[in-house]
PDB file of C-alpha atoms in Angstrom:
ATOM      1  CA  UNK A 271      -2.906 -16.158  16.792  1.00 45.00           C
ATOM      2  CA  UNK A 272      -0.281 -14.142  18.681  1.00 54.00           C
ATOM      3  CA  UNK A 273       0.184 -10.375  18.567  1.00 67.00           C
ATOM      4  CA  UNK A 274      -3.159  -9.878  16.828  1.00 77.00           C
ATOM      5  CA  UNK A 275      -4.124  -6.325  15.994  1.00 83.00           C
ATOM      6  CA  UNK A 276      -6.587  -4.645  18.343  1.00 89.00           C
ATOM      7  CA  UNK A 277     -10.245  -4.159  17.386  1.00 91.00           C
ATOM      8  CA  UNK A 278      -9.567  -0.421  17.113  1.00 92.00           C
ATOM      9  CA  UNK A 279      -6.845  -1.141  14.560  1.00 91.00           C
ATOM     10  CA  UNK A 280      -9.232  -3.279  12.519  1.00 93.00           C
ATOM     11  CA  UNK A 281     -11.804  -0.496  12.617  1.00 93.00           C
ATOM     12  CA  UNK A 282      -9.264   2.145  11.542  1.00 93.00           C
ATOM     13  CA  UNK A 283      -8.073   0.046   8.585  1.00 93.00           C
ATOM     14  CA  UNK A 284     -11.627  -0.749   7.449  1.00 93.00           C
ATOM     15  CA  UNK A 285     -12.526   2.949   7.666  1.00 93.00           C
ATOM     16  CA  UNK A 286      -9.413   3.861   5.644  1.00 93.00           C
ATOM     17  CA  UNK A 287     -10.399   1.375   2.927  1.00 92.00           C
ATOM     18  CA  UNK A 288     -13.958   2.709   2.814  1.00 91.00           C
ATOM     19  CA  UNK A 289     -12.679   6.270   2.596  1.00 92.00           C
ATOM     20  CA  UNK A 290     -10.153   5.454  -0.130  1.00 90.00           C
ATOM     21  CA  UNK A 291     -12.814   3.706  -2.202  1.00 88.00           C
ATOM     22  CA  UNK A 292     -15.100   6.764  -2.170  1.00 88.00           C
ATOM     23  CA  UNK A 293     -12.973   8.237  -4.933  1.00 88.00           C
ATOM     24  CA  UNK A 294     -12.327   5.179  -7.073  1.00 88.00           C
ATOM     25  CA  UNK A 295     -13.893   2.115  -8.618  1.00 86.00           C
ATOM     26  CA  UNK A 296     -10.863   0.174  -7.401  1.00 84.00           C
ATOM     27  CA  UNK A 297     -11.403  -2.416  -4.680  1.00 86.00           C
ATOM     28  CA  UNK A 298      -8.802  -2.579  -1.902  1.00 90.00           C
ATOM     29  CA  UNK A 299      -8.301  -5.785   0.066  1.00 91.00           C
ATOM     30  CA  UNK A 300      -6.092  -5.805   3.166  1.00 92.00           C
ATOM     31  CA  UNK A 301      -4.450  -8.832   4.751  1.00 93.00           C
ATOM     32  CA  UNK A 302      -2.055  -8.898   7.709  1.00 91.00           C
ATOM     33  CA  UNK A 303      -0.249 -11.922   9.065  1.00 91.00           C
ATOM     34  CA  UNK A 304       2.305 -12.583  11.752  1.00 91.00           C
ATOM     35  CA  UNK A 305       4.743 -14.136   9.272  1.00 91.00           C
ATOM     36  CA  UNK A 306       4.616 -15.664   5.812  1.00 92.00           C
ATOM     37  CA  UNK A 307       6.782 -18.747   6.337  1.00 92.00           C
ATOM     38  CA  UNK A 308       8.301 -20.837   9.124  1.00 93.00           C
ATOM     39  CA  UNK A 309      11.733 -20.892   7.388  1.00 94.00           C
ATOM     40  CA  UNK A 310      12.493 -24.415   8.603  1.00 94.00           C
ATOM     41  CA  UNK A 311      14.638 -24.958   5.522  1.00 94.00           C
ATOM     42  CA  UNK A 312      16.829 -22.012   6.538  1.00 94.00           C
ATOM     43  CA  UNK A 313      17.535 -23.664   9.892  1.00 94.00           C
ATOM     44  CA  UNK A 314      18.352 -26.914   8.091  1.00 95.00           C
ATOM     45  CA  UNK A 315      20.748 -25.155   5.718  1.00 95.00           C
ATOM     46  CA  UNK A 316      22.608 -23.547   8.619  1.00 95.00           C
ATOM     47  CA  UNK A 317      22.851 -26.896  10.413  1.00 95.00           C
ATOM     48  CA  UNK A 318      24.260 -28.572   7.288  1.00 95.00           C
ATOM     49  CA  UNK A 319      26.708 -25.702   6.806  1.00 95.00           C
ATOM     50  CA  UNK A 320      27.881 -26.134  10.400  1.00 95.00           C
ATOM     51  CA  UNK A 321      28.463 -29.855   9.802  1.00 93.00           C
ATOM     52  CA  UNK A 322      30.473 -29.086   6.662  1.00 94.00           C
ATOM     53  CA  UNK A 323      32.508 -26.516   8.568  1.00 92.00           C
ATOM     54  CA  UNK A 324      33.230 -29.116  11.252  1.00 87.00           C
ATOM     55  CA  UNK A 325      34.384 -31.571   8.580  1.00 86.00           C
ATOM     56  CA  UNK A 326      36.625 -28.925   7.040  1.00 88.00           C
ATOM     57  CA  UNK A 327      38.205 -28.144  10.399  1.00 84.00           C
ATOM     58  CA  UNK A 328      38.828 -31.839  10.977  1.00 79.00           C
ATOM     59  CA  UNK A 329      40.562 -32.106   7.587  1.00 79.00           C
ATOM     60  CA  UNK A 330      42.713 -29.027   8.177  1.00 79.00           C
ATOM     61  CA  UNK A 331      43.488 -29.677  11.838  1.00 78.00           C
ATOM     62  CA  UNK A 332      43.125 -33.427  12.484  1.00 73.00           C
ATOM     63  CA  UNK A 333      44.942 -33.202  15.816  1.00 74.00           C
ATOM     64  CA  UNK A 334      41.836 -31.981  17.621  1.00 65.00           C
ATOM     65  CA  UNK A 335      40.022 -35.200  16.749  1.00 68.00           C
ATOM     66  CA  UNK A 336      42.916 -37.178  18.244  1.00 66.00           C
ATOM     67  CA  UNK A 337      42.670 -34.943  21.296  1.00 66.00           C
ATOM     68  CA  UNK A 338      38.955 -35.719  21.667  1.00 65.00           C
ATOM     69  CA  UNK A 339      39.638 -39.445  21.419  1.00 63.00           C
ATOM     70  CA  UNK A 340      42.304 -39.074  24.085  1.00 61.00           C
ATOM     71  CA  UNK A 341      39.898 -37.253  26.377  1.00 61.00           C
ATOM     72  CA  UNK A 342      37.335 -40.015  25.869  1.00 60.00           C
ATOM     73  CA  UNK A 343      39.984 -42.501  26.993  1.00 59.00           C
ATOM     74  CA  UNK A 344      40.647 -40.671  30.216  1.00 55.00           C
ATOM     75  CA  UNK A 345      43.237 -38.238  28.949  1.00 51.00           C
ATOM     76  CA  UNK A 346      45.692 -40.828  27.589  1.00 47.00           C
ATOM     77  CA  UNK A 347      47.191 -39.751  24.265  1.00 49.00           C
ATOM     78  CA  UNK A 348      47.489 -43.200  22.716  1.00 52.00           C
ATOM     79  CA  UNK A 349      47.521 -44.492  19.163  1.00 53.00           C
ATOM     80  CA  UNK A 350      44.109 -45.413  17.840  1.00 51.00           C
ATOM     81  CA  UNK A 351      42.612 -46.953  14.747  1.00 59.00           C
ATOM     82  CA  UNK A 352      41.463 -44.535  12.000  1.00 61.00           C
ATOM     83  CA  UNK A 353      37.947 -45.867  12.400  1.00 68.00           C
ATOM     84  CA  UNK A 354      37.916 -44.539  15.964  1.00 70.00           C
ATOM     85  CA  UNK A 355      38.801 -41.085  14.649  1.00 67.00           C
ATOM     86  CA  UNK A 356      36.071 -41.279  12.034  1.00 74.00           C
ATOM     87  CA  UNK A 357      33.567 -42.347  14.684  1.00 77.00           C
ATOM     88  CA  UNK A 358      34.591 -39.413  16.885  1.00 75.00           C
ATOM     89  CA  UNK A 359      34.158 -37.028  13.949  1.00 78.00           C
ATOM     90  CA  UNK A 360      30.712 -38.475  13.208  1.00 83.00           C
ATOM     91  CA  UNK A 361      29.656 -37.947  16.821  1.00 84.00           C
ATOM     92  CA  UNK A 362      30.908 -34.357  16.741  1.00 84.00           C
ATOM     93  CA  UNK A 363      29.088 -33.702  13.459  1.00 86.00           C
ATOM     94  CA  UNK A 364      25.840 -35.060  14.882  1.00 92.00           C
ATOM     95  CA  UNK A 365      26.227 -32.940  18.015  1.00 91.00           C
ATOM     96  CA  UNK A 366      26.930 -29.797  15.979  1.00 92.00           C
ATOM     97  CA  UNK A 367      23.938 -30.461  13.722  1.00 95.00           C
ATOM     98  CA  UNK A 368      21.568 -30.961  16.650  1.00 95.00           C
ATOM     99  CA  UNK A 369      22.929 -27.928  18.517  1.00 96.00           C
ATOM    100  CA  UNK A 370      22.433 -25.592  15.553  1.00 95.00           C
ATOM    101  CA  UNK A 371      18.942 -26.963  14.902  1.00 94.00           C
ATOM    102  CA  UNK A 372      18.086 -26.459  18.577  1.00 95.00           C
ATOM    103  CA  UNK A 373      19.357 -22.878  18.582  1.00 95.00           C
ATOM    104  CA  UNK A 374      17.462 -22.053  15.414  1.00 95.00           C
ATOM    105  CA  UNK A 375      14.227 -23.469  16.774  1.00 94.00           C
ATOM    106  CA  UNK A 376      13.950 -20.022  18.403  1.00 95.00           C
ATOM    107  CA  UNK A 377      12.044 -18.067  15.763  1.00 94.00           C
ATOM    108  CA  UNK A 378      13.573 -14.607  16.423  1.00 93.00           C
ATOM    109  CA  UNK A 379      17.062 -16.012  15.796  1.00 95.00           C
ATOM    110  CA  UNK A 380      15.893 -17.964  12.748  1.00 95.00           C
ATOM    111  CA  UNK A 381      14.325 -14.838  11.284  1.00 94.00           C
ATOM    112  CA  UNK A 382      17.400 -12.745  12.046  1.00 93.00           C
ATOM    113  CA  UNK A 383      19.633 -15.221  10.190  1.00 94.00           C
ATOM    114  CA  UNK A 384      17.293 -15.580   7.218  1.00 95.00           C
ATOM    115  CA  UNK A 385      18.581 -13.507   4.269  1.00 94.00           C
ATOM    116  CA  UNK A 386      16.387 -10.519   3.523  1.00 92.00           C
ATOM    117  CA  UNK A 387      16.033 -11.601  -0.106  1.00 94.00           C
ATOM    118  CA  UNK A 388      14.675 -14.966   1.033  1.00 94.00           C
ATOM    119  CA  UNK A 389      12.109 -13.288   3.276  1.00 94.00           C
ATOM    120  CA  UNK A 390      11.066 -10.941   0.487  1.00 92.00           C
ATOM    121  CA  UNK A 391      10.554 -13.864  -1.918  1.00 94.00           C
ATOM    122  CA  UNK A 392       8.492 -15.847   0.597  1.00 94.00           C
ATOM    123  CA  UNK A 393       6.313 -12.844   1.431  1.00 94.00           C
ATOM    124  CA  UNK A 394       5.746 -12.111  -2.260  1.00 93.00           C
ATOM    125  CA  UNK A 395       4.836 -15.727  -2.965  1.00 94.00           C
ATOM    126  CA  UNK A 396       2.336 -15.827  -0.105  1.00 93.00           C
ATOM    127  CA  UNK A 397       0.830 -12.477  -1.115  1.00 92.00           C
ATOM    128  CA  UNK A 398       0.285 -13.703  -4.670  1.00 92.00           C
ATOM    129  CA  UNK A 399      -1.318 -16.908  -3.355  1.00 90.00           C
ATOM    130  CA  UNK A 400      -3.772 -14.973  -1.198  1.00 89.00           C
ATOM    131  CA  UNK A 401      -4.496 -12.536  -4.020  1.00 87.00           C
ATOM    132  CA  UNK A 402      -5.374 -15.349  -6.407  1.00 85.00           C
ATOM    133  CA  UNK A 403      -7.776 -16.794  -3.839  1.00 81.00           C
ATOM    134  CA  UNK A 404      -9.367 -13.636  -2.518  1.00 71.00           C
ATOM    135  CA  UNK A 405      -9.154 -10.795  -5.023  1.00 68.00           C
ATOM    136  CA  UNK A 406      -8.010 -11.755  -8.506  1.00 64.00           C
ATOM    137  CA  UNK A 407     -10.853 -11.481 -11.030  1.00 66.00           C
ATOM    138  CA  UNK A 408     -13.360 -11.025  -8.204  1.00 66.00           C
ATOM    139  CA  UNK A 409     -14.436  -7.641  -9.556  1.00 65.00           C
ATOM    140  CA  UNK A 410     -16.256  -7.136 -12.837  1.00 69.00           C
ATOM    141  CA  UNK A 411     -13.759  -4.555 -14.094  1.00 70.00           C
ATOM    142  CA  UNK A 412     -10.645  -6.412 -12.816  1.00 79.00           C
ATOM    143  CA  UNK A 413      -9.754  -3.571 -10.435  1.00 80.00           C
ATOM    144  CA  UNK A 414      -8.937  -5.495  -7.235  1.00 85.00           C
ATOM    145  CA  UNK A 415      -5.759  -4.661  -5.324  1.00 89.00           C
ATOM    146  CA  UNK A 416      -4.270  -6.428  -2.312  1.00 93.00           C
ATOM    147  CA  UNK A 417      -2.228  -4.756   0.411  1.00 93.00           C
ATOM    148  CA  UNK A 418      -0.446  -7.588   2.230  1.00 94.00           C
ATOM    149  CA  UNK A 419       1.613  -7.114   5.386  1.00 92.00           C
ATOM    150  CA  UNK A 420       3.864  -9.734   6.982  1.00 91.00           C
ATOM    151  CA  UNK A 421       4.758  -8.268  10.355  1.00 88.00           C
ATOM    152  CA  UNK A 422       7.679 -10.381  11.577  1.00 89.00           C
ATOM    153  CA  UNK A 423       9.576  -9.933   8.310  1.00 89.00           C
ATOM    154  CA  UNK A 424       8.749  -6.189   8.168  1.00 87.00           C
ATOM    155  CA  UNK A 425       7.867  -6.769   4.524  1.00 88.00           C
ATOM    156  CA  UNK A 426       4.754  -5.747   2.618  1.00 90.00           C
ATOM    157  CA  UNK A 427       3.490  -6.386  -0.887  1.00 91.00           C
ATOM    158  CA  UNK A 428       0.981  -4.798  -3.222  1.00 91.00           C
ATOM    159  CA  UNK A 429      -0.565  -7.184  -5.758  1.00 91.00           C
ATOM    160  CA  UNK A 430      -2.945  -5.838  -8.402  1.00 88.00           C
ATOM    161  CA  UNK A 431      -5.535  -7.200 -10.782  1.00 87.00           C
ATOM    162  CA  UNK A 432      -5.351  -7.147 -14.573  1.00 83.00           C
ATOM    163  CA  UNK A 433      -6.816  -3.700 -15.299  1.00 86.00           C
ATOM    164  CA  UNK A 434      -4.724  -1.953 -12.644  1.00 88.00           C
ATOM    165  CA  UNK A 435      -1.548  -3.677 -13.789  1.00 87.00           C
ATOM    166  CA  UNK A 436      -2.153  -2.477 -17.352  1.00 87.00           C
ATOM    167  CA  UNK A 437      -2.799   1.146 -16.330  1.00 88.00           C
ATOM    168  CA  UNK A 438      -0.508   1.794 -13.351  1.00 87.00           C
ATOM    169  CA  UNK A 439       3.291   1.298 -13.345  1.00 86.00           C
ATOM    170  CA  UNK A 440       4.783  -0.479 -10.342  1.00 84.00           C
ATOM    171  CA  UNK A 441       6.708   2.654  -9.400  1.00 86.00           C
ATOM    172  CA  UNK A 442       3.407   4.402  -8.623  1.00 87.00           C
ATOM    173  CA  UNK A 443       3.103   2.357  -5.424  1.00 89.00           C
ATOM    174  CA  UNK A 444       6.457   3.505  -4.064  1.00 87.00           C
ATOM    175  CA  UNK A 445       5.083   6.150  -1.698  1.00 84.00           C
ATOM    176  CA  UNK A 446       2.519   3.756  -0.286  1.00 87.00           C
ATOM    177  CA  UNK A 447       5.130   1.091   0.377  1.00 88.00           C
ATOM    178  CA  UNK A 448       7.567   3.583   1.900  1.00 87.00           C
ATOM    179  CA  UNK A 449       4.921   4.931   4.289  1.00 84.00           C
ATOM    180  CA  UNK A 450       3.926   1.419   5.291  1.00 87.00           C
ATOM    181  CA  UNK A 451       7.414   0.028   5.862  1.00 83.00           C
ATOM    182  CA  UNK A 452       8.470   3.061   7.924  1.00 81.00           C
ATOM    183  CA  UNK A 453       5.616   2.389  10.329  1.00 84.00           C
ATOM    184  CA  UNK A 454       6.233  -1.372  10.335  1.00 81.00           C
ATOM    185  CA  UNK A 455       9.783  -0.854  11.561  1.00 80.00           C
ATOM    186  CA  UNK A 456       8.364   1.064  14.511  1.00 80.00           C
ATOM    187  CA  UNK A 457       5.848  -1.702  15.231  1.00 80.00           C
ATOM    188  CA  UNK A 458       2.855   0.437  14.167  1.00 86.00           C
ATOM    189  CA  UNK A 459       1.241  -1.903  11.677  1.00 88.00           C
ATOM    190  CA  UNK A 460      -2.199  -0.322  11.673  1.00 90.00           C
ATOM    191  CA  UNK A 461      -0.881   3.227  11.274  1.00 90.00           C
ATOM    192  CA  UNK A 462       1.286   2.066   8.377  1.00 90.00           C
ATOM    193  CA  UNK A 463      -1.580   0.312   6.645  1.00 92.00           C
ATOM    194  CA  UNK A 464      -3.860   3.336   7.047  1.00 92.00           C
ATOM    195  CA  UNK A 465      -1.181   5.600   5.549  1.00 91.00           C
ATOM    196  CA  UNK A 466      -0.561   3.186   2.659  1.00 91.00           C
ATOM    197  CA  UNK A 467      -4.271   2.770   1.943  1.00 93.00           C
ATOM    198  CA  UNK A 468      -4.666   6.522   1.618  1.00 91.00           C
ATOM    199  CA  UNK A 469      -1.880   6.689  -0.946  1.00 91.00           C
ATOM    200  CA  UNK A 470      -3.204   3.661  -2.817  1.00 92.00           C
ATOM    201  CA  UNK A 471      -6.615   5.304  -2.976  1.00 90.00           C
ATOM    202  CA  UNK A 472      -5.049   8.432  -4.446  1.00 90.00           C
ATOM    203  CA  UNK A 473      -3.337   6.461  -7.214  1.00 90.00           C
ATOM    204  CA  UNK A 474      -6.502   4.517  -8.018  1.00 91.00           C
ATOM    205  CA  UNK A 475      -8.652   7.648  -8.071  1.00 89.00           C
ATOM    206  CA  UNK A 476      -6.416   9.095 -10.763  1.00 88.00           C
ATOM    207  CA  UNK A 477      -6.773   6.077 -13.042  1.00 87.00           C
ATOM    208  CA  UNK A 478     -10.135   4.616 -12.016  1.00 89.00           C
ATOM    209  CA  UNK A 479     -12.305   7.485 -10.720  1.00 89.00           C
ATOM    210  CA  UNK A 480     -15.577   6.706  -8.998  1.00 86.00           C
ATOM    211  CA  UNK A 481     -18.595   6.213 -11.229  1.00 84.00           C
ATOM    212  CA  UNK A 482     -22.251   6.151 -10.321  1.00 74.00           C
ATOM    213  CA  UNK A 483     -22.761   2.477 -11.082  1.00 70.00           C
ATOM    214  CA  UNK A 484     -19.800   1.242  -9.013  1.00 66.00           C
ATOM    215  CA  UNK A 485     -20.504  -1.504  -6.466  1.00 71.00           C
ATOM    216  CA  UNK A 486     -18.521  -2.435  -3.381  1.00 71.00           C
ATOM    217  CA  UNK A 487     -17.582  -5.919  -4.567  1.00 72.00           C
ATOM    218  CA  UNK A 488     -14.881  -6.856  -2.025  1.00 80.00           C
ATOM    219  CA  UNK A 489     -14.970  -6.505   1.791  1.00 80.00           C
ATOM    220  CA  UNK A 490     -13.418  -3.420   3.402  1.00 82.00           C
ATOM    221  CA  UNK A 491     -12.477  -5.206   6.619  1.00 90.00           C
ATOM    222  CA  UNK A 492      -8.941  -6.287   7.442  1.00 91.00           C
ATOM    223  CA  UNK A 493      -8.313 -10.024   7.084  1.00 89.00           C
ATOM    224  CA  UNK A 494      -5.873 -11.118   9.771  1.00 90.00           C
ATOM    225  CA  UNK A 495      -4.310 -14.548   9.413  1.00 85.00           C
TER     226      UNK A 495
END
């Protein structure tokens, strides 16, 4: 795993979860990952779009294909069969496709060209998947909540269990998300998660205050994937 959080960051996040849970029966689970998807399909879509753009240019300005054929023949501008022109276009299309795919094999560029809405959807989908595996219905009172951070996308998600969803409107998590994302943009993942956990704990304490028979049913530690 690259760019893993330091042990001190793990300790700070676990301590923030433990502190937040002192005032609530809610159970906070934290997961951080480098990214939520490889976005290979995005690279493929750009490569296909580049091929289509090449085809469009060839249809609008066919002379440049003739020029390429002439260059291949040593610079002689001679008449050629249409099939030769089609073959030249096919070669150019293949070269364009491979070039774009090669360029977008560099993850920072691929992420930069991925639409923000696409990244948000992929992060949400992965967060829900992890929540279903690790937190959903894992507490007796259905009060599990997941704070999920995908660092490369600078996107975070809060996913809640049944009882929390029924009692707390989505807007209540706005301050927690804002605090987290502000820190993520500055590359301070742990600080952002600690700030968000504190705000999440405040919301939960208002709706699910701590009772004497409450058990710590989910781990406080950060899960880093």
